XYZ file of C-alpha atoms in Angstrom:
142
model
C 88.042 219.190 105.462
C 90.848 220.123 103.187
C 94.466 219.018 103.953
C 97.927 218.615 101.811
C 95.414 218.888 98.559
C 93.577 215.675 99.581
C 90.490 215.736 100.664
C 90.090 213.774 103.744
C 86.739 213.296 105.989
C 85.967 212.679 109.579
C 86.283 209.436 111.417
C 82.308 208.659 112.043
C 82.655 208.449 116.073
C 82.061 204.814 116.918
C 78.406 204.084 117.950
C 77.328 201.047 120.269
C 79.171 199.117 122.306
C 82.748 200.143 120.796
C 81.834 203.400 121.084
C 81.342 202.637 124.944
C 84.249 201.157 125.562
C 86.556 203.113 123.671
C 85.124 206.430 126.038
C 85.808 204.083 129.460
C 89.170 202.790 128.266
C 90.615 206.249 127.035
C 88.976 208.126 129.683
C 89.942 205.459 132.865
C 93.370 206.180 130.972
C 92.986 209.468 130.959
C 92.594 210.095 134.604
C 95.237 207.615 135.360
C 97.141 209.547 134.129
C 95.544 213.055 135.698
C 96.816 211.279 138.380
C 100.454 210.610 138.452
C 100.820 214.105 137.227
C 99.101 215.208 140.456
C 101.229 212.532 141.852
C 104.442 214.335 140.452
C 103.377 218.582 140.841
C 102.272 217.109 144.766
C 106.304 215.949 144.356
C 107.362 219.228 142.901
C 105.562 221.534 145.182
C 107.979 219.990 148.444
C 105.027 217.320 149.704
C 106.833 214.907 151.994
C 106.727 211.405 149.246
C 110.373 210.361 148.488
C 109.363 207.260 149.898
C 107.375 206.406 146.826
C 109.221 207.625 144.036
C 112.278 208.247 142.973
C 113.400 204.634 144.201
C 112.935 205.848 148.385
C 115.970 207.671 147.974
C 115.287 210.742 149.561
C 112.609 210.188 152.528
C 110.436 213.409 152.809
C 111.077 216.466 150.547
C 113.138 215.816 147.820
C 116.110 217.700 146.854
C 115.648 220.232 144.149
C 117.242 218.848 140.769
C 114.356 215.907 141.410
C 111.631 218.009 142.034
C 112.435 220.320 138.786
C 112.627 216.698 136.738
C 108.606 215.559 139.129
C 107.440 219.258 137.400
C 109.348 218.211 134.005
C 107.424 214.861 134.480
C 103.746 216.675 135.932
C 103.719 218.254 132.769
C 104.039 215.393 130.474
C 102.264 213.781 132.455
C 99.238 215.310 131.757
C 99.950 216.305 127.769
C 99.686 212.757 127.670
C 95.929 212.505 129.527
C 94.492 216.014 127.123
C 96.016 213.970 124.150
C 94.757 210.730 124.747
C 91.189 212.816 125.048
C 91.956 214.710 122.246
C 88.436 214.121 119.310
C 91.820 216.355 117.122
C 94.028 214.253 116.695
C 94.848 211.272 113.362
C 93.332 207.646 114.114
C 97.517 207.311 113.183
C 98.727 209.970 115.253
C 96.173 209.009 118.557
C 97.326 205.788 118.272
C 101.591 206.468 118.188
C 100.476 208.212 121.109
C 98.397 205.615 123.461
C 101.598 202.914 122.078
C 104.081 205.455 123.222
C 102.099 205.276 127.068
C 102.031 201.459 126.512
C 106.034 201.738 126.703
C 106.221 204.375 128.735
C 103.818 202.661 131.742
C 104.985 199.001 131.382
C 109.111 200.207 131.216
C 107.194 202.388 134.617
C 106.286 198.334 135.808
C 109.737 197.174 135.098
C 111.712 200.076 137.109
C 109.135 200.374 139.893
C 108.740 196.079 140.564
C 112.685 196.506 141.354
C 112.387 199.473 143.185
C 114.123 199.518 146.590
C 111.031 201.152 147.906
C 108.228 199.291 149.801
C 105.638 201.866 149.594
C 106.530 201.909 144.910
C 106.641 198.705 144.323
C 103.562 198.247 146.412
C 101.972 201.197 145.122
C 103.100 202.979 141.288
C 103.777 198.622 140.583
C 100.597 197.893 140.130
C 99.604 200.919 139.277
C 101.761 201.254 136.065
C 100.591 197.864 135.374
C 97.116 199.209 135.308
C 97.869 201.973 132.723
C 99.893 199.704 130.487
C 96.625 197.437 129.940
C 94.851 200.039 129.235
C 97.138 202.482 126.612
C 97.657 199.173 125.094
C 93.372 198.499 124.563
C 92.348 201.874 124.202
C 95.320 202.053 121.268
C 93.376 198.867 119.058
C 90.000 201.326 119.253
C 90.475 204.226 116.610
């Protein structure tokens, strides 16, 4: 392939245990991010899960501004999920994306952990922690 007057070659796919590990971690992370996207879509659509989101300040259906924020978050999480699985991203770019996901999910652990909402602490703190660990591990494998 030719890029910016430099000849680059496609990296071979990892094989054996390394390839399986990459596959498992990347797929699990993508599924988790897809689940977050689905939750945000449900909130944006008016599902009454406000107690488990945004600090639990709006039990039931979220107000319009937070539903709009959830729609935006759904797009971001879906895009990150697709980027994690993409074979078209160069390895350095994929690592940057995974570093960003690690940071985002790490912040999520803290924010959900200090939330006044019990359902948010119970559901999203461990979910964010698992996604943080998966993203961190996935970024180490090309």
